[in-house]
Amino acid sequence: MNTTLQVVSGAATIAAETAGSGMPVVFLHANVCDRRMWRAPLQAGGSNYQAIAYDRRGFGQTRTKAEDHSAVADLLAVIDATAGSVPVILAGCSQGANIALNAALMHSARVRGLMLISPTVNGAPAPVYPSEIQEMMAHQQQAESGRDLARLNEIKARLFLDGPLAPEGRVSGQTRRLFLEMNAIALAAAPSGKNRDDGQPFDQLGNIDVPASVIWGKLDFPHIQQRAQTVARLLPNAQAHALRDVAHLPGLEQPGEVTELLNQLVKRCT
């Protein structure tokens, strides 16, 4: 049974939930989702691990006034309220992975392992887009400039759910509806303020020696796949997993596969 709670961090009231028992695993969502992208591992926690997920500022049910803040400090507030002083595994997707890496560098004693999915990493080389993706990115910029949020949401689904080089509408049904619902909230949210965390974890990956699992989808942006492979190579204790028939959000598309890889990581961290 899931337990929901609210965690105060600065001006934010963070919506969080936990399920299961055992080694605590904190899930950090991508910038196009909220904590609901982790429904499957939350349901699968059981006695293997305590699953903890929360909505970051500007996402889901979390409420905040605009203020300069630290995403890592928000994460620690959630950990304190759920796992206490026990070191945790951090499972982050996209920008969530970047926050996890910053936390591992800033508070190494509190991080027991890392699952990094489609990781964004501050300090990594800038992306280079093939011509066919450049056209889609131009459409995204036009929708952003015109504040056409409905069109922008559809473009984001095309890029991050289907995959930029996969057929549009490849992912349909409830998964697509959930993506559009989560991302619509993020697109419409008022600015939450500047994140003060300015670390460059890409240049310090060699200093993070906890067990890690790096995962990416073979339908994701080419530069994200390359970056994930580089992260897996630079982390001293990482295993790499390339998943077929999935793009930027394996936790939504292939939850069983991701949960199994998480169980393997939990065993490595025990």
GROMACS .gro file of C-alpha atoms in nm:
model
  270
    1MET     CA    1   0.000   0.000   0.000
    2ASN     CA    2   0.134   0.342  -0.098
    3THR     CA    3   0.172   0.619   0.159
    4THR     CA    4   0.149   0.980   0.040
    5LEU     CA    5   0.306   1.270   0.224
    6GLN     CA    6   0.400   1.635   0.187
    7VAL     CA    7   0.754   1.751   0.252
    8VAL     CA    8   0.838   2.116   0.312
    9SER     CA    9   1.160   2.248   0.158
   10GLY     CA   10   1.195   2.625   0.152
   11ALA     CA   11   0.885   2.771  -0.012
   12ALA     CA   12   0.794   2.435  -0.167
   13THR     CA   13   0.550   2.174  -0.043
   14ILE     CA   14   0.671   1.863  -0.217
   15ALA     CA   15   0.426   1.584  -0.300
   16ALA     CA   16   0.583   1.243  -0.236
   17GLU     CA   17   0.481   0.881  -0.192
   18THR     CA   18   0.642   0.564  -0.066
   19ALA     CA   19   0.573   0.193  -0.101
   20GLY     CA   20   0.735  -0.131   0.012
   21SER     CA   21   1.015  -0.187   0.258
   22GLY     CA   22   1.385  -0.260   0.254
   23MET     CA   23   1.667  -0.064   0.096
   24PRO     CA   24   1.537   0.286   0.010
   25VAL     CA   25   1.530   0.379  -0.359
   26VAL     CA   26   1.443   0.739  -0.448
   27PHE     CA   27   1.305   0.798  -0.798
   28LEU     CA   28   1.366   1.130  -0.977
   29HIS     CA   29   1.149   1.195  -1.281
   30ALA     CA   30   1.235   1.348  -1.619
   31ASN     CA   31   1.148   1.708  -1.709
   32VAL     CA   32   0.860   1.589  -1.929
   33CYS     CA   33   0.695   1.381  -1.655
   34ASP     CA   34   0.622   1.371  -1.285
   35ARG     CA   35   0.642   1.099  -1.021
   36ARG     CA   36   0.370   0.899  -1.197
   37MET     CA   37   0.627   0.782  -1.451
   38TRP     CA   38   0.747   0.548  -1.172
   39ARG     CA   39   0.414   0.372  -1.108
   40ALA     CA   40   0.551   0.027  -1.195
   41PRO     CA   41   0.855   0.026  -0.963
   42LEU     CA   42   0.642   0.181  -0.688
   43GLN     CA   43   0.401  -0.109  -0.720
   44ALA     CA   44   0.684  -0.364  -0.741
   45GLY     CA   45   0.876  -0.249  -0.432
   46GLY     CA   46   0.737  -0.508  -0.194
   47SER     CA   47   1.004  -0.645   0.035
   48ASN     CA   48   1.292  -0.587  -0.207
   49TYR     CA   49   1.318  -0.212  -0.157
   50GLN     CA   50   1.136   0.090  -0.023
   51ALA     CA   51   1.030   0.291  -0.327
   52ILE     CA   52   1.017   0.671  -0.280
   53ALA     CA   53   0.903   0.907  -0.554
   54TYR     CA   54   0.822   1.277  -0.554
   55ASP     CA   55   0.724   1.565  -0.781
   56ARG     CA   56   0.994   1.827  -0.827
   57ARG     CA   57   0.914   2.198  -0.827
   58GLY     CA   58   0.701   2.284  -1.128
   59PHE     CA   59   0.573   1.929  -1.172
   60GLY     CA   60   0.277   1.719  -1.064
   61GLN     CA   61   0.120   1.803  -0.729
   62THR     CA   62   0.413   1.993  -0.575
   63ARG     CA   63   0.335   2.356  -0.496
   64THR     CA   64   0.583   2.638  -0.451
   65LYS     CA   65   0.641   3.009  -0.473
   66ALA     CA   66   0.917   3.123  -0.704
   67GLU     CA   67   1.251   3.131  -0.522
   68ASP     CA   68   1.613   3.041  -0.579
   69HIS     CA   69   1.650   2.687  -0.453
   70SER     CA   70   1.860   2.371  -0.465
   71ALA     CA   71   1.717   2.062  -0.634
   72VAL     CA   72   1.961   1.855  -0.428
   73ALA     CA   73   1.838   2.016  -0.105
   74ASP     CA   74   1.480   1.930  -0.205
   75LEU     CA   75   1.591   1.571  -0.265
   76LEU     CA   76   1.759   1.554   0.077
   77ALA     CA   77   1.442   1.688   0.242
   78VAL     CA   78   1.246   1.402   0.085
   79ILE     CA   79   1.509   1.149   0.193
   80ASP     CA   80   1.508   1.283   0.549
   81ALA     CA   81   1.127   1.255   0.564
   82THR     CA   82   1.115   0.898   0.427
   83ALA     CA   83   1.442   0.708   0.466
   84GLY     CA   84   1.599   0.913   0.743
   85SER     CA   85   1.975   0.873   0.769
   86VAL     CA   86   1.992   0.545   0.574
   87PRO     CA   87   2.197   0.574   0.250
   88VAL     CA   88   1.976   0.544  -0.058
   89ILE     CA   89   1.987   0.433  -0.417
   90LEU     CA   90   1.898   0.719  -0.651
   91ALA     CA   91   1.713   0.627  -0.971
   92GLY     CA   92   1.694   0.927  -1.203
   93CYS     CA   93   1.573   0.972  -1.559
   94SER     CA   94   1.707   1.251  -1.782
   95GLN     CA   95   1.735   1.567  -1.567
   96GLY     CA   96   1.653   1.349  -1.267
   97ALA     CA   97   1.977   1.163  -1.335
   98ASN     CA   98   2.168   1.491  -1.334
   99ILE     CA   99   2.028   1.574  -0.989
  100ALA     CA  100   2.123   1.224  -0.871
  101LEU     CA  101   2.483   1.273  -0.990
  102ASN     CA  102   2.506   1.613  -0.819
  103ALA     CA  103   2.376   1.456  -0.497
  104ALA     CA  104   2.629   1.172  -0.521
  105LEU     CA  105   2.911   1.425  -0.550
  106MET     CA  106   2.785   1.669  -0.286
  107HIS     CA  107   2.667   1.410  -0.030
  108SER     CA  108   2.850   1.087  -0.111
  109ALA     CA  109   2.783   0.928   0.229
  110ARG     CA  110   2.409   0.940   0.163
  111VAL     CA  111   2.416   0.766  -0.176
  112ARG     CA  112   2.452   0.388  -0.194
  113GLY     CA  113   2.396   0.335  -0.566
  114LEU     CA  114   2.280   0.500  -0.887
  115MET     CA  115   2.042   0.407  -1.165
  116LEU     CA  116   2.085   0.661  -1.445
  117ILE     CA  117   1.833   0.643  -1.729
  118SER     CA  118   1.882   0.854  -2.045
  119PRO     CA  119   2.104   1.079  -1.832
  120THR     CA  120   2.140   1.452  -1.870
  121VAL     CA  121   2.481   1.550  -1.730
  122ASN     CA  122   2.592   1.908  -1.679
  123GLY     CA  123   2.927   1.968  -1.843
  124ALA     CA  124   2.881   1.706  -2.115
  125PRO     CA  125   2.953   1.804  -2.476
  126ALA     CA  126   2.676   2.001  -2.646
  127PRO     CA  127   2.441   1.793  -2.862
  128VAL     CA  128   2.479   1.774  -3.238
  129TYR     CA  129   2.151   1.701  -3.418
  130PRO     CA  130   2.113   1.525  -3.753
  131SER     CA  131   1.931   1.734  -4.014
  132GLU     CA  132   1.601   1.545  -3.976
  133ILE     CA  133   1.600   1.614  -3.601
  134GLN     CA  134   1.700   1.978  -3.651
  135GLU     CA  135   1.370   2.036  -3.834
  136MET     CA  136   1.173   1.893  -3.540
  137MET     CA  137   1.367   2.106  -3.294
  138ALA     CA  138   1.282   2.414  -3.504
  139HIS     CA  139   0.913   2.324  -3.477
  140GLN     CA  140   0.954   2.291  -3.102
  141GLN     CA  141   1.114   2.635  -3.079
  142GLN     CA  142   0.829   2.787  -3.284
  143ALA     CA  143   0.569   2.635  -3.050
  144GLU     CA  144   0.762   2.760  -2.747
  145SER     CA  145   0.790   3.113  -2.889
  146GLY     CA  146   0.418   3.121  -2.971
  147ARG     CA  147   0.320   2.970  -2.633
  148ASP     CA  148   0.124   2.701  -2.820
  149LEU     CA  149   0.130   2.461  -2.529
  150ALA     CA  150  -0.095   2.198  -2.685
  151ARG     CA  151   0.123   2.179  -2.996
  152LEU     CA  152   0.438   2.185  -2.784
  153ASN     CA  153   0.308   1.894  -2.578
  154GLU     CA  154   0.249   1.687  -2.892
  155ILE     CA  155   0.599   1.768  -3.018
  156LYS     CA  156   0.752   1.663  -2.686
  157ALA     CA  157   0.563   1.334  -2.706
  158ARG     CA  158   0.698   1.285  -3.058
  159LEU     CA  159   1.056   1.354  -2.951
  160PHE     CA  160   1.080   1.190  -2.610
  161LEU     CA  161   0.810   0.922  -2.604
  162ASP     CA  162   0.808   0.796  -2.964
  163GLY     CA  163   1.173   0.884  -3.028
  164PRO     CA  164   1.283   1.152  -3.278
  165LEU     CA  165   1.362   0.907  -3.559
  166ALA     CA  166   1.080   0.660  -3.487
  167PRO     CA  167   0.729   0.683  -3.638
  168GLU     CA  168   0.507   0.945  -3.478
  169GLY     CA  169   0.245   0.778  -3.261
  170ARG     CA  170   0.463   0.471  -3.204
  171VAL     CA  171   0.353   0.476  -2.838
  172SER     CA  172  -0.022   0.504  -2.792
  173GLY     CA  173  -0.303   0.427  -2.549
  174GLN     CA  174  -0.276   0.491  -2.176
  175THR     CA  175   0.100   0.546  -2.185
  176ARG     CA  176   0.066   0.833  -2.430
  177ARG     CA  177  -0.230   0.981  -2.243
  178LEU     CA  178  -0.033   0.974  -1.919
  179PHE     CA  179   0.268   1.141  -2.082
  180LEU     CA  180   0.053   1.420  -2.228
  181GLU     CA  181  -0.119   1.473  -1.892
  182MET     CA  182   0.208   1.489  -1.696
  183ASN     CA  183   0.387   1.715  -1.943
  184ALA     CA  184   0.086   1.948  -1.979
  185ILE     CA  185   0.114   2.026  -1.606
  186ALA     CA  186   0.486   2.099  -1.642
  187LEU     CA  187   0.436   2.321  -1.948
  188ALA     CA  188   0.164   2.526  -1.779
  189ALA     CA  189   0.341   2.564  -1.444
  190ALA     CA  190   0.450   2.906  -1.324
  191PRO     CA  191   0.827   2.960  -1.294
  192SER     CA  192   0.957   2.805  -0.973
  193GLY     CA  193   1.282   3.003  -0.952
  194LYS     CA  194   1.646   2.936  -1.031
  195ASN     CA  195   1.812   2.610  -0.929
  196ARG     CA  196   2.131   2.709  -0.746
  197ASP     CA  197   2.303   2.375  -0.806
  198ASP     CA  198   2.573   2.461  -1.057
  199GLY     CA  199   2.796   2.154  -1.043
  200GLN     CA  200   2.949   2.001  -1.355
  201PRO     CA  201   2.929   1.629  -1.277
  202PHE     CA  202   3.050   1.519  -1.621
  203ASP     CA  203   3.407   1.615  -1.529
  204GLN     CA  204   3.386   1.431  -1.196
  205LEU     CA  205   3.226   1.100  -1.295
  206GLY     CA  206   3.547   0.915  -1.214
  207ASN     CA  207   3.505   1.015  -0.849
  208ILE     CA  208   3.168   0.839  -0.812
  209ASP     CA  209   3.248   0.478  -0.728
  210VAL     CA  210   2.914   0.345  -0.597
  211PRO     CA  211   2.748   0.063  -0.793
  212ALA     CA  212   2.569   0.215  -1.091
  213SER     CA  213   2.340   0.103  -1.370
  214VAL     CA  214   2.328   0.321  -1.683
  215ILE     CA  215   2.030   0.262  -1.912
  216TRP     CA  216   1.929   0.408  -2.245
  217GLY     CA  217   1.685   0.335  -2.525
  218LYS     CA  218   1.796   0.263  -2.880
  219LEU     CA  219   1.522   0.492  -3.015
  220ASP     CA  220   1.635   0.794  -2.813
  221PHE     CA  221   1.824   1.094  -2.953
  222PRO     CA  222   2.161   0.976  -3.090
  223HIS     CA  223   2.355   1.220  -2.872
  224ILE     CA  224   2.176   1.098  -2.558
  225GLN     CA  225   2.265   0.739  -2.641
  226GLN     CA  226   2.629   0.840  -2.694
  227ARG     CA  227   2.633   1.037  -2.369
  228ALA     CA  228   2.489   0.743  -2.174
  229GLN     CA  229   2.758   0.514  -2.313
  230THR     CA  230   3.024   0.766  -2.211
  231VAL     CA  231   2.879   0.796  -1.860
  232ALA     CA  232   2.881   0.417  -1.824
  233ARG     CA  233   3.245   0.407  -1.933
  234LEU     CA  234   3.360   0.688  -1.702
  235LEU     CA  235   3.184   0.571  -1.386
  236PRO     CA  236   3.423   0.325  -1.215
  237ASN     CA  237   3.156   0.075  -1.103
  238ALA     CA  238   2.887   0.097  -1.371
  239GLN     CA  239   2.701  -0.156  -1.582
  240ALA     CA  240   2.558  -0.047  -1.918
  241HIS     CA  241   2.219  -0.152  -2.056
  242ALA     CA  242   2.089  -0.055  -2.402
  243LEU     CA  243   1.718  -0.136  -2.438
  244ARG     CA  244   1.559  -0.211  -2.774
  245ASP     CA  245   1.232  -0.061  -2.896
  246VAL     CA  246   1.227   0.220  -2.641
  247ALA     CA  247   1.316   0.592  -2.651
  248HIS     CA  248   1.383   0.840  -2.370
  249LEU     CA  249   1.149   0.698  -2.105
  250PRO     CA  250   1.212   0.327  -2.048
  251GLY     CA  251   1.039   0.345  -1.711
  252LEU     CA  252   0.712   0.420  -1.893
  253GLU     CA  253   0.756   0.190  -2.192
  254GLN     CA  254   0.935  -0.109  -2.044
  255PRO     CA  255   0.864  -0.091  -1.670
  256GLY     CA  256   0.921  -0.464  -1.617
  257GLU     CA  257   1.268  -0.448  -1.772
  258VAL     CA  258   1.362  -0.140  -1.568
  259THR     CA  259   1.231  -0.294  -1.247
  260GLU     CA  260   1.437  -0.609  -1.307
  261LEU     CA  261   1.751  -0.401  -1.364
  262LEU     CA  262   1.673  -0.213  -1.043
  263ASN     CA  263   1.643  -0.539  -0.852
  264GLN     CA  264   1.984  -0.637  -0.984
  265LEU     CA  265   2.129  -0.305  -0.867
  266VAL     CA  266   1.973  -0.347  -0.523
  267LYS     CA  267   2.148  -0.685  -0.493
  268ARG     CA  268   2.479  -0.525  -0.591
  269CYS     CA  269   2.431  -0.260  -0.323
  270THR     CA  270   2.341  -0.507  -0.048
   0.00000   0.00000   0.00000
